PDB file of C-alpha atoms and ligand atoms in Angstrom:
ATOM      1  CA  UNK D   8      31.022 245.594 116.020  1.00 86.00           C
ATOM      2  CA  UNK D   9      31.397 246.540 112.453  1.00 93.00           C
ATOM      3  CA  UNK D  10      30.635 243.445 109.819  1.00 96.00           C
ATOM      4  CA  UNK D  11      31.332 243.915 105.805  1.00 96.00           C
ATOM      5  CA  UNK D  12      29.165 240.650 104.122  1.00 97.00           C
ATOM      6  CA  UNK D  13      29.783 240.711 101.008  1.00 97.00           C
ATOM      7  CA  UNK D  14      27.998 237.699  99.173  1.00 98.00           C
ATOM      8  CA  UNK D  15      28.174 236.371  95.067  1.00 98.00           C
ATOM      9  CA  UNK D  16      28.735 240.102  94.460  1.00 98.00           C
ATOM     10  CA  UNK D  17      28.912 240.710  90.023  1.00 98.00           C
ATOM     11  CA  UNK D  18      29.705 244.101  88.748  1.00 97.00           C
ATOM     12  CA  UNK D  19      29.693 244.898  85.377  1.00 97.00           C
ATOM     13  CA  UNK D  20      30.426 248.375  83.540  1.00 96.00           C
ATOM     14  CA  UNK D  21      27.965 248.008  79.940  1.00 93.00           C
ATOM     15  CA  UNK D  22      28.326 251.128  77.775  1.00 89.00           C
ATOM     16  CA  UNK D  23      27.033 251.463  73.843  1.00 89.00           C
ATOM     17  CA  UNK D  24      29.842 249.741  72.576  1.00 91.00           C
ATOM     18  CA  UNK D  25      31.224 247.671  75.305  1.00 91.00           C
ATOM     19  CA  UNK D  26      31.095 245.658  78.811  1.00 94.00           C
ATOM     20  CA  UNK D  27      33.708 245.289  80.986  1.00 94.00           C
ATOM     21  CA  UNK D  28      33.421 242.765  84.126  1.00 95.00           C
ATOM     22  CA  UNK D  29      35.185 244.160  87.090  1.00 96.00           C
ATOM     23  CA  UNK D  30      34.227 242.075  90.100  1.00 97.00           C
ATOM     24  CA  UNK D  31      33.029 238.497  89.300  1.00 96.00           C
ATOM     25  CA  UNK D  32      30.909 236.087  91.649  1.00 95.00           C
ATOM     26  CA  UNK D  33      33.107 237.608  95.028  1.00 97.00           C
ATOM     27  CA  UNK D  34      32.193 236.125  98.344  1.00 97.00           C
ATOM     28  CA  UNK D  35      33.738 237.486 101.983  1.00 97.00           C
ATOM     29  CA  UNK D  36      32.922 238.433 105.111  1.00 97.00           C
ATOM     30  CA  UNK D  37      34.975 240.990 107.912  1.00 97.00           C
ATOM     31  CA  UNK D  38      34.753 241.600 111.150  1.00 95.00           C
ATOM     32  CA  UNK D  39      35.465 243.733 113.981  1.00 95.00           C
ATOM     33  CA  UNK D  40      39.111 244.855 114.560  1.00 95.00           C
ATOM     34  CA  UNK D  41      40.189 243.412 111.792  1.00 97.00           C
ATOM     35  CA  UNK D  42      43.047 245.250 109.328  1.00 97.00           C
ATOM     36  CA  UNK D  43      42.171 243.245 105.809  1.00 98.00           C
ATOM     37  CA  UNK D  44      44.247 244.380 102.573  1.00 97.00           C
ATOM     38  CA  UNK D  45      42.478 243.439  99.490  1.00 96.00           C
ATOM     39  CA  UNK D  46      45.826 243.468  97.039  1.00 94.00           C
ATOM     40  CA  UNK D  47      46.016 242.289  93.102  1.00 89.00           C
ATOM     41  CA  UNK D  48      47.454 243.556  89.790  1.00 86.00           C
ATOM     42  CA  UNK D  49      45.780 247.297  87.845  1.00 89.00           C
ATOM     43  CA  UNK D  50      41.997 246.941  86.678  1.00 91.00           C
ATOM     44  CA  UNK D  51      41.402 243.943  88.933  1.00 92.00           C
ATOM     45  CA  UNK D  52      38.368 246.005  91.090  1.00 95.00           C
ATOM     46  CA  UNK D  53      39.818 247.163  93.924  1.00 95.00           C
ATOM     47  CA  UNK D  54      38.556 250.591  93.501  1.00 94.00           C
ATOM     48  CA  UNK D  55      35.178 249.197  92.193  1.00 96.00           C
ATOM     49  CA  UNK D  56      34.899 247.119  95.317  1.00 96.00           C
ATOM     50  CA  UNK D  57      35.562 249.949  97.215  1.00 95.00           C
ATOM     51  CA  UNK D  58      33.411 252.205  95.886  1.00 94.00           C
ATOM     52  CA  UNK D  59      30.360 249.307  96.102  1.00 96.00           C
ATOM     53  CA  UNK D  60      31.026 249.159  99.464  1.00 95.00           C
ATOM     54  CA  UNK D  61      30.811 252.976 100.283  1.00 91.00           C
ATOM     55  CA  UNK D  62      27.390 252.978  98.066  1.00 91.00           C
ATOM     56  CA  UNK D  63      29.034 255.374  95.028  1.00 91.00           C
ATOM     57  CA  UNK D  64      28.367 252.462  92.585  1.00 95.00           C
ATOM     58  CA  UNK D  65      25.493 250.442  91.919  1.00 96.00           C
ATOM     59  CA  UNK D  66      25.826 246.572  92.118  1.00 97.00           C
ATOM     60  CA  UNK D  67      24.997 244.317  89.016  1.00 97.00           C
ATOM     61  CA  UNK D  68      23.957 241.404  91.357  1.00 98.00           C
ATOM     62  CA  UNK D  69      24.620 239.855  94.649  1.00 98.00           C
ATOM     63  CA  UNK D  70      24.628 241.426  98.078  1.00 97.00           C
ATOM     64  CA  UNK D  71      26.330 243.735 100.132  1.00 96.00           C
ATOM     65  CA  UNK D  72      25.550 244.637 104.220  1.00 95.00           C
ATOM     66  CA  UNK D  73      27.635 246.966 106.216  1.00 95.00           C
ATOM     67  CA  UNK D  74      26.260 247.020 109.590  1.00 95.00           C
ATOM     68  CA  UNK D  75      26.815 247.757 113.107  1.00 94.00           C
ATOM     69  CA  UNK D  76      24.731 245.800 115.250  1.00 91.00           C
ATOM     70  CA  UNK D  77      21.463 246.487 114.043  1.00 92.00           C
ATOM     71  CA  UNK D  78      21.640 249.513 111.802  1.00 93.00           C
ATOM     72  CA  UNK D  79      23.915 250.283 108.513  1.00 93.00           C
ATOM     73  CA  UNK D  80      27.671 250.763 109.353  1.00 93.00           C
ATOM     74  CA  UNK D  81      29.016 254.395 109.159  1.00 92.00           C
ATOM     75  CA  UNK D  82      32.257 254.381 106.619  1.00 93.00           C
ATOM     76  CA  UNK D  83      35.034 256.754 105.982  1.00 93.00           C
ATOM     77  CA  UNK D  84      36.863 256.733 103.161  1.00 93.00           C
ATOM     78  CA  UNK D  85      40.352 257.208 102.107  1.00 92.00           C
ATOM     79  CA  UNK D  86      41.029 257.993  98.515  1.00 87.00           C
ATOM     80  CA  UNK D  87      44.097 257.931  96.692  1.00 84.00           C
ATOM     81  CA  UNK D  88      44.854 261.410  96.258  1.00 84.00           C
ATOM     82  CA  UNK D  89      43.840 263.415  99.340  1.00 88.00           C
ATOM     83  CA  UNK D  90      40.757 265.001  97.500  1.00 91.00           C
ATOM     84  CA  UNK D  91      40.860 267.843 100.252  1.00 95.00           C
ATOM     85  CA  UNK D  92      38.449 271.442  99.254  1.00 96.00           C
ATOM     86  CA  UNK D  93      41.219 274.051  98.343  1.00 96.00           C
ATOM     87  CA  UNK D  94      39.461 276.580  99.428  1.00 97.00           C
ATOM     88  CA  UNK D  95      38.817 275.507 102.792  1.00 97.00           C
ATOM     89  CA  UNK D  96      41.235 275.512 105.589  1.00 97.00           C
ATOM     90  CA  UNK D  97      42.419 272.272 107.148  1.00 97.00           C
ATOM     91  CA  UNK D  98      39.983 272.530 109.926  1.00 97.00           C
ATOM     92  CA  UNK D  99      37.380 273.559 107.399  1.00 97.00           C
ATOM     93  CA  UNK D 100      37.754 270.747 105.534  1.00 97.00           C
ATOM     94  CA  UNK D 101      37.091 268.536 108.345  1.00 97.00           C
ATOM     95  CA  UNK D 102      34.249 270.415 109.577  1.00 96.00           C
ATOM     96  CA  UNK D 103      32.764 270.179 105.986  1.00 95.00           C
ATOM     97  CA  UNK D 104      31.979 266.692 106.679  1.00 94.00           C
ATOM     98  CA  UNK D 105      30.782 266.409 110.241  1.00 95.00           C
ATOM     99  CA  UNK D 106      26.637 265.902 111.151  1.00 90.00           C
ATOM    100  CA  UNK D 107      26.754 268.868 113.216  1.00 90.00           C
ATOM    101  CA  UNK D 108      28.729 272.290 113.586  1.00 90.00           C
ATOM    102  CA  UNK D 109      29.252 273.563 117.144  1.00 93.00           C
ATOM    103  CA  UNK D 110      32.146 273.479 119.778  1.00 95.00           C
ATOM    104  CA  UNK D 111      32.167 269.244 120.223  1.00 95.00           C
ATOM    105  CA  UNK D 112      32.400 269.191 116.411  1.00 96.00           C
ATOM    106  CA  UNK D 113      35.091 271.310 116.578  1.00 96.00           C
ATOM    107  CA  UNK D 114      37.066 269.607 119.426  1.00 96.00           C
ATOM    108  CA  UNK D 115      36.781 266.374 117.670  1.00 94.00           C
ATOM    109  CA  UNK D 116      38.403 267.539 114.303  1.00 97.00           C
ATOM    110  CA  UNK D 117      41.415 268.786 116.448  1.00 96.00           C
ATOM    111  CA  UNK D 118      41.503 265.879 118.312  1.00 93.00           C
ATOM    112  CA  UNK D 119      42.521 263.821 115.049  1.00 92.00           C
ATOM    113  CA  UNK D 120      44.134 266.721 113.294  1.00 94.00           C
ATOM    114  CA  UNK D 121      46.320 266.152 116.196  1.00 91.00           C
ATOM    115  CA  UNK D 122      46.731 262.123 116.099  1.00 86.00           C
ATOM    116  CA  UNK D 123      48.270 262.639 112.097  1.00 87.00           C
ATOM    117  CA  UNK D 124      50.562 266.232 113.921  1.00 89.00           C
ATOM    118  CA  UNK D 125      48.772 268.604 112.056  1.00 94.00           C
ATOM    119  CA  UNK D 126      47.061 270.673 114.708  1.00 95.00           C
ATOM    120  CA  UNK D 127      48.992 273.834 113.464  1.00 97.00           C
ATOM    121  CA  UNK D 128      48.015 273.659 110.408  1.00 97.00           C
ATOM    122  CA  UNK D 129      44.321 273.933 111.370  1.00 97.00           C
ATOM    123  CA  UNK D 130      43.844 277.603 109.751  1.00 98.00           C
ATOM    124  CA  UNK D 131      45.893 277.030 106.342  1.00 98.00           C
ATOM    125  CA  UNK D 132      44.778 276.045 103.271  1.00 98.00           C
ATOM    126  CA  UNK D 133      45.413 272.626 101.651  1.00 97.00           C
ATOM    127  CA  UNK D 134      47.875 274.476  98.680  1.00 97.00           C
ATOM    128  CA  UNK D 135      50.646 275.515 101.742  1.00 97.00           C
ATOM    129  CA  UNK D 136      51.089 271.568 102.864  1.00 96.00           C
ATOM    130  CA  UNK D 137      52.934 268.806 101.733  1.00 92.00           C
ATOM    131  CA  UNK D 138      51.433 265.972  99.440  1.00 89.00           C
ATOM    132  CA  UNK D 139      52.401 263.574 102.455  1.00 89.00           C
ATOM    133  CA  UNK D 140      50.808 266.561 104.696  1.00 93.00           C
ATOM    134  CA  UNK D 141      47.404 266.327 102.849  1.00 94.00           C
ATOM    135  CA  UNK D 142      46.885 263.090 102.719  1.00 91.00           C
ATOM    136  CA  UNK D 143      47.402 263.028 106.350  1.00 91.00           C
ATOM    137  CA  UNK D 144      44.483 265.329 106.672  1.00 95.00           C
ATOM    138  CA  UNK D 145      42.604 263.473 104.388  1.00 94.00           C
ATOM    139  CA  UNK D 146      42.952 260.325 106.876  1.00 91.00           C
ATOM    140  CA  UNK D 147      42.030 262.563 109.969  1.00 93.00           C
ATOM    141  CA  UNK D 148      39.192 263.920 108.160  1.00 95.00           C
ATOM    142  CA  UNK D 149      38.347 260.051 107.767  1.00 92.00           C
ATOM    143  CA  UNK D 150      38.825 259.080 111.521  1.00 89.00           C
ATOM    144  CA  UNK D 151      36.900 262.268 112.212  1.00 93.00           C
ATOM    145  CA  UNK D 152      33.777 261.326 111.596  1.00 92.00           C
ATOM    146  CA  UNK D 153      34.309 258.111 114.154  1.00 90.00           C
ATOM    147  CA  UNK D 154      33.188 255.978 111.268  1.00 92.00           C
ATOM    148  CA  UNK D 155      32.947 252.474 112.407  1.00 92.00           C
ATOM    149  CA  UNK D 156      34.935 251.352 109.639  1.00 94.00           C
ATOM    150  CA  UNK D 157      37.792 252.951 107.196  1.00 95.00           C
ATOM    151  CA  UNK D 158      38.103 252.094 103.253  1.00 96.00           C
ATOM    152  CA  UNK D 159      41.421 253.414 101.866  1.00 96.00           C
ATOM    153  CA  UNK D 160      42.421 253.051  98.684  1.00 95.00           C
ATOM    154  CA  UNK D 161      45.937 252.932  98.140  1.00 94.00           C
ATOM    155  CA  UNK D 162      46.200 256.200 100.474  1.00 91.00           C
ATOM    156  CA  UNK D 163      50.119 256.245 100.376  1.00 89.00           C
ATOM    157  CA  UNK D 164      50.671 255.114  97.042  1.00 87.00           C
ATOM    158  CA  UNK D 165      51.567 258.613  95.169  1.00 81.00           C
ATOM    159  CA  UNK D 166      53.988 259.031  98.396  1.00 83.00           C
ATOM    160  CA  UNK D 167      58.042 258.609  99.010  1.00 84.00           C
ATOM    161  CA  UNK D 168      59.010 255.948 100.771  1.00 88.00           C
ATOM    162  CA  UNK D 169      59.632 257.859 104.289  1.00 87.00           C
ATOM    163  CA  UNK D 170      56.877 259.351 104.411  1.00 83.00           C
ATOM    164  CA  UNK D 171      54.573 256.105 103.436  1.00 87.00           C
ATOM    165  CA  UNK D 172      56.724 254.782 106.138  1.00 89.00           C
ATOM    166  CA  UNK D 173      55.854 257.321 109.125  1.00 85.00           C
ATOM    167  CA  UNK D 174      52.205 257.163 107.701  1.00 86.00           C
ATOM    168  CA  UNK D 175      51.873 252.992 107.964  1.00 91.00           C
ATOM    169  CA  UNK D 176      52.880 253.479 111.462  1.00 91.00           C
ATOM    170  CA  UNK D 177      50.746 256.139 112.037  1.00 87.00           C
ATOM    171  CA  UNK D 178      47.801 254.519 110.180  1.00 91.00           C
ATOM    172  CA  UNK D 179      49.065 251.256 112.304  1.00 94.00           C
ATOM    173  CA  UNK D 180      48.640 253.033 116.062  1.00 91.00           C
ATOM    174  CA  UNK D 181      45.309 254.569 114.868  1.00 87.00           C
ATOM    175  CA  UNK D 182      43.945 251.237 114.002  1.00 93.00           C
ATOM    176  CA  UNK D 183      45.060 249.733 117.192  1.00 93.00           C
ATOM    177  CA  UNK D 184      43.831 252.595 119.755  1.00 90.00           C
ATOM    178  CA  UNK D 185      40.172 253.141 117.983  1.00 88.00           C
ATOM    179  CA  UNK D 186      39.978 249.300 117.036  1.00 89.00           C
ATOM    180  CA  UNK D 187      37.888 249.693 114.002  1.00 91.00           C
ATOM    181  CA  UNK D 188      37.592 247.582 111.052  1.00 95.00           C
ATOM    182  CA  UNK D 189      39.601 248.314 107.861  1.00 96.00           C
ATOM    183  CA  UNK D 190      38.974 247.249 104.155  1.00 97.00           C
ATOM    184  CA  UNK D 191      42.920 248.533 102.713  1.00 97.00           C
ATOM    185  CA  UNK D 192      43.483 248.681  99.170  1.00 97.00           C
ATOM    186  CA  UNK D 193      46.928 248.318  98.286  1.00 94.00           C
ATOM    187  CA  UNK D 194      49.047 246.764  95.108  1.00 87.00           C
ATOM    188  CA  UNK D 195      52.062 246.902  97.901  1.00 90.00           C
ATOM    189  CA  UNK D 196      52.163 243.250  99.386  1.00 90.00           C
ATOM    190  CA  UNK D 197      54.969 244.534 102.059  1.00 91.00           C
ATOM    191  CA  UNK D 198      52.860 247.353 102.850  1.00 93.00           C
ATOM    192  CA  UNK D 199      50.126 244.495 102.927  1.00 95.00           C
ATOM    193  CA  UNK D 200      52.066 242.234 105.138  1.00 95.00           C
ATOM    194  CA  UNK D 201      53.354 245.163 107.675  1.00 95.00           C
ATOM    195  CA  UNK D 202      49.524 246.164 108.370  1.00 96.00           C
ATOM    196  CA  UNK D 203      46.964 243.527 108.195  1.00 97.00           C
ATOM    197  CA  UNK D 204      45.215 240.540 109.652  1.00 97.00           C
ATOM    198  CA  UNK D 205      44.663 238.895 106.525  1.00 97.00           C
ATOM    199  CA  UNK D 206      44.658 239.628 102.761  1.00 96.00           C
ATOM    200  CA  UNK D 207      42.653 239.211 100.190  1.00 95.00           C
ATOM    201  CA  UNK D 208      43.746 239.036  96.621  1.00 93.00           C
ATOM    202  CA  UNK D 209      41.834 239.780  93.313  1.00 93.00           C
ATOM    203  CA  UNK D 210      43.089 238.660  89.761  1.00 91.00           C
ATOM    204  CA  UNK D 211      42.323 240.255  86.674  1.00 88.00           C
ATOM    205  CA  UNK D 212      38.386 239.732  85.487  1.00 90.00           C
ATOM    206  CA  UNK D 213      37.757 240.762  89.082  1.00 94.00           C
ATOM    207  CA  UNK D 214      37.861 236.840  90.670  1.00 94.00           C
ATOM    208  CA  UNK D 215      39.076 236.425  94.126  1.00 95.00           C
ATOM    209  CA  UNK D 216      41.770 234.003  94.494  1.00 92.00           C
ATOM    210  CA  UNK D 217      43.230 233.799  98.033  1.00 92.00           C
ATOM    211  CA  UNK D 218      42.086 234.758 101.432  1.00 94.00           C
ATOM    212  CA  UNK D 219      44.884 234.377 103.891  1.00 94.00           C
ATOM    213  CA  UNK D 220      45.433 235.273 107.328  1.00 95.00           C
ATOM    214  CA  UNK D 221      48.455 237.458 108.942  1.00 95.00           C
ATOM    215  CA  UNK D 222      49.549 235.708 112.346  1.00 93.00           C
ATOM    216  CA  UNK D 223      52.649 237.371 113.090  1.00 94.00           C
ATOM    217  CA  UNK D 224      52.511 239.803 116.344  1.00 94.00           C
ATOM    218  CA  UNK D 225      51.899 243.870 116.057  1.00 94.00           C
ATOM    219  CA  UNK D 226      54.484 245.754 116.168  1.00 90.00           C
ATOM    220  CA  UNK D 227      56.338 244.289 112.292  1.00 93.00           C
ATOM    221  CA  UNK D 228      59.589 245.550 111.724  1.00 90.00           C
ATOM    222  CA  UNK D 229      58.940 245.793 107.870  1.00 87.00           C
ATOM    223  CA  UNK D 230      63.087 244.777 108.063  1.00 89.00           C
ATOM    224  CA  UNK D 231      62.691 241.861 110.106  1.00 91.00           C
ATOM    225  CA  UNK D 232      63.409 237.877 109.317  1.00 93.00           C
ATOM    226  CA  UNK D 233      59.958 237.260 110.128  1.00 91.00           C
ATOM    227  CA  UNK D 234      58.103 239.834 108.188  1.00 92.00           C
ATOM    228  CA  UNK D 235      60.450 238.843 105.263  1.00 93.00           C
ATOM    229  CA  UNK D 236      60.150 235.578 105.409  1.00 93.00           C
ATOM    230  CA  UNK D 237      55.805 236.004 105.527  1.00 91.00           C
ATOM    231  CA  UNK D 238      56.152 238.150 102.505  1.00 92.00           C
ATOM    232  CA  UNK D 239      58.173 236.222 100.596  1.00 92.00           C
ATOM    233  CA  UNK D 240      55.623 233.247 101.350  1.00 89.00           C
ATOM    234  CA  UNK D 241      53.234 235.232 100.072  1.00 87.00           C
ATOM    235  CA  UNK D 242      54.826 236.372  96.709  1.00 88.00           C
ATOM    236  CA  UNK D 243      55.517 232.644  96.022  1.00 87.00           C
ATOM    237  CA  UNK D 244      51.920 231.933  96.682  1.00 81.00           C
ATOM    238  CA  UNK D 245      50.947 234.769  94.623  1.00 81.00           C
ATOM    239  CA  UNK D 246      52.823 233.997  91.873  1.00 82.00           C
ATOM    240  CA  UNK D 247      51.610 230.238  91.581  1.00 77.00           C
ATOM    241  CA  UNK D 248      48.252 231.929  90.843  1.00 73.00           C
ATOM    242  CA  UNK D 249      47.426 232.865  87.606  1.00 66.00           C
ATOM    243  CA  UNK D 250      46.192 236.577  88.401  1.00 65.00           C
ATOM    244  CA  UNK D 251      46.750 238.146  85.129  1.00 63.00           C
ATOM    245  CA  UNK D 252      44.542 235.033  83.225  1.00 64.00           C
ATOM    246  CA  UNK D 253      41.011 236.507  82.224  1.00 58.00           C
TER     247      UNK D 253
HETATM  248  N1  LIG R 329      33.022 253.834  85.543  1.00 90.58           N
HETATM  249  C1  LIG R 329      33.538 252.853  84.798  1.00 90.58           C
HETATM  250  N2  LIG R 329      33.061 252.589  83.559  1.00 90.58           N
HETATM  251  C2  LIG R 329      33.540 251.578  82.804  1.00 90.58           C
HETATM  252  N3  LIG R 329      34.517 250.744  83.236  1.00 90.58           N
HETATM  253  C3  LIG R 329      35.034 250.943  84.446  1.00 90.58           C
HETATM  254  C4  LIG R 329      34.581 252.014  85.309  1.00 90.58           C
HETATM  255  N4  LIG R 329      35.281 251.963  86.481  1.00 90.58           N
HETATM  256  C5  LIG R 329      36.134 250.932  86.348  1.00 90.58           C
HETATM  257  N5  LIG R 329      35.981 250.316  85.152  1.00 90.58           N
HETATM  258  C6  LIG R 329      36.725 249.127  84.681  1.00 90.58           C
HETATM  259  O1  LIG R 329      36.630 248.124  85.661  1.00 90.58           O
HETATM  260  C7  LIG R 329      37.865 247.437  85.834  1.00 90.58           C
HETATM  261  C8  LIG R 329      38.318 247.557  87.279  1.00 90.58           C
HETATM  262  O2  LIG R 329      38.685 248.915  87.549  1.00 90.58           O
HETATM  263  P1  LIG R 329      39.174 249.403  88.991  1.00 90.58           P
HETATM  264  O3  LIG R 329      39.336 250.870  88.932  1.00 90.58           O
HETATM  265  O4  LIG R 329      38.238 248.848  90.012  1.00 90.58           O
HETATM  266  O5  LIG R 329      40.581 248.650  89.099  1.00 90.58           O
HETATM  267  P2  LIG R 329      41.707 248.740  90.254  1.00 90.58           P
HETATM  268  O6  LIG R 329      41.961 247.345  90.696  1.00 90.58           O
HETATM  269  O7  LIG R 329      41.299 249.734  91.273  1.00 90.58           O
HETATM  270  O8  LIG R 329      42.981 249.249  89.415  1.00 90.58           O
HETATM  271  P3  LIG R 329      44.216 250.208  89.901  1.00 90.58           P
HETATM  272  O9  LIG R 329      45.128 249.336  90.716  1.00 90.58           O
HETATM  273  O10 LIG R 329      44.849 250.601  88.595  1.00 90.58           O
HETATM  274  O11 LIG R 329      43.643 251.376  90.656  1.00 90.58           O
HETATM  275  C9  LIG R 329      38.814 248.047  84.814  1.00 90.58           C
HETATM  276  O12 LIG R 329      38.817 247.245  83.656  1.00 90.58           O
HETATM  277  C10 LIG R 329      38.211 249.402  84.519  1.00 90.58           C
HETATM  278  O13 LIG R 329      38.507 249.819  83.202  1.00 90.58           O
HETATM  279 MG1  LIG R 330      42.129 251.610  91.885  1.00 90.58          MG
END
């Protein structure tokens, strides 16, 4: 079971003539098949956090484990924009990041090439799809590597609203079949309340301000009474908190 501890974590960015604190004094812990969305307003740390957590930044103080029973968790990551090689194919850009080549390597890239309904574009390159199309890649090429967890960071957010749509549910029946852990980036709180188990909210200056848990049942209907009514609960709560106060 994959565990994200993430204790008194500080991050500051110093250069010559300034410092900017992006994460301040953050405390939390998930767990197992959990789907948490860490939501809050531009330049809060989302991203930071994020990239702390996959090891591409440096820490100013505090701790951070990732682990997996006894050794360090494997992560794949989601970025924004699909980030694929251009000149690669699909299936080349997946292969790119496996441990080993070979004919099981293989298999398992069009395995999840096929869970996102890509499989025929396996020999084109990333130029001939769709914006919506690459970023689905980019989340197979994620689930490819059968992390044992997934950090996205606001994957759907340059996307229109149908496709975002098909690609929450997709995301949605991916979590639920390979039942790993999820750290989801997102300044959507719908999108937030549709997909998680609990959210976590960041105000500006990087301070975490809420933790709060999800309990409605999987499938949401992001039209239903009951999905409206939890996000509504949760944009009142939201906006009693002073997010945008340094
Ligand atoms: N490499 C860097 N050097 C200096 N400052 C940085 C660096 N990366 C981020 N910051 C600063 O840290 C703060 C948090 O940035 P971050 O990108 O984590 O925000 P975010 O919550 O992801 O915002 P958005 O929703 O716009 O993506 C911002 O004030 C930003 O300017
Ligand atoms: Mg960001």
């Amino acid at each position: 079971m994959a565990t994200i501890r993430v204790h008194e974590l500080r991050k500051e960015f110093v250069t010559d003539t300034s410092s900017v604190v992006a994460i301040e004094n953050i405390s939390f812990e998930v767990t197992g098949h959990e789907f948490v969305s860490v939501v809050g307003p531009s330049g809060c740390g989302k991203s930071t956090l994020l990239n702390i957590l996959s090891g591409i930044e440096p820490v100013t103080s505090g701790q951070v484990e990732i682990t997996e029973g006894e050794r360090r968790a494997r992560m794949g990551y989601v970025f924004q924009a699909a980030r694929l090689l251009p000149w690669r194919t699909v299936l080349d850009n997946l292969m790119f990041v496996q441990p080993t080549g070979g004919p099981q390597a293989r298999q398992r890239c069009e395995r999840y090439l096929d869970m996102v309904q890509l499989k025929h574009t396996a020999k084109q390159y990333p130029g001939q799809l769709s914006g919506g199309m690459q970023q689905r890649v980019g989340i197979a090429r994620a689930f490819s590597i059968e992390p044992d967890m997934l950090l996205m960071d606001e994957p759907f957010s340059h996307l229109d609203a149908i496709t975002a749509r098909s690609l929450r549910r997709e995301l949605h029946a991916m979590w639920m079949e390979t039942k790993k852990t999820v750290l989801f980036v997102t300044h959507d709180v719908s999108e937030a309340v549709e997909l998680s188990t609990r959210i976590v909210m960041l105000a500006k200056g990087g301070r975490l301000v809420a933790d709060i848990p999800v309990e409605l049942p999987f499938p949401r209907d992001p039209s239903s009474d009951d999905v409206a009514l939890a996000r509504a609960d949760l944009l009142r709560r939201f906006e009693s908190l002073d997010l945008l106060a340094t």
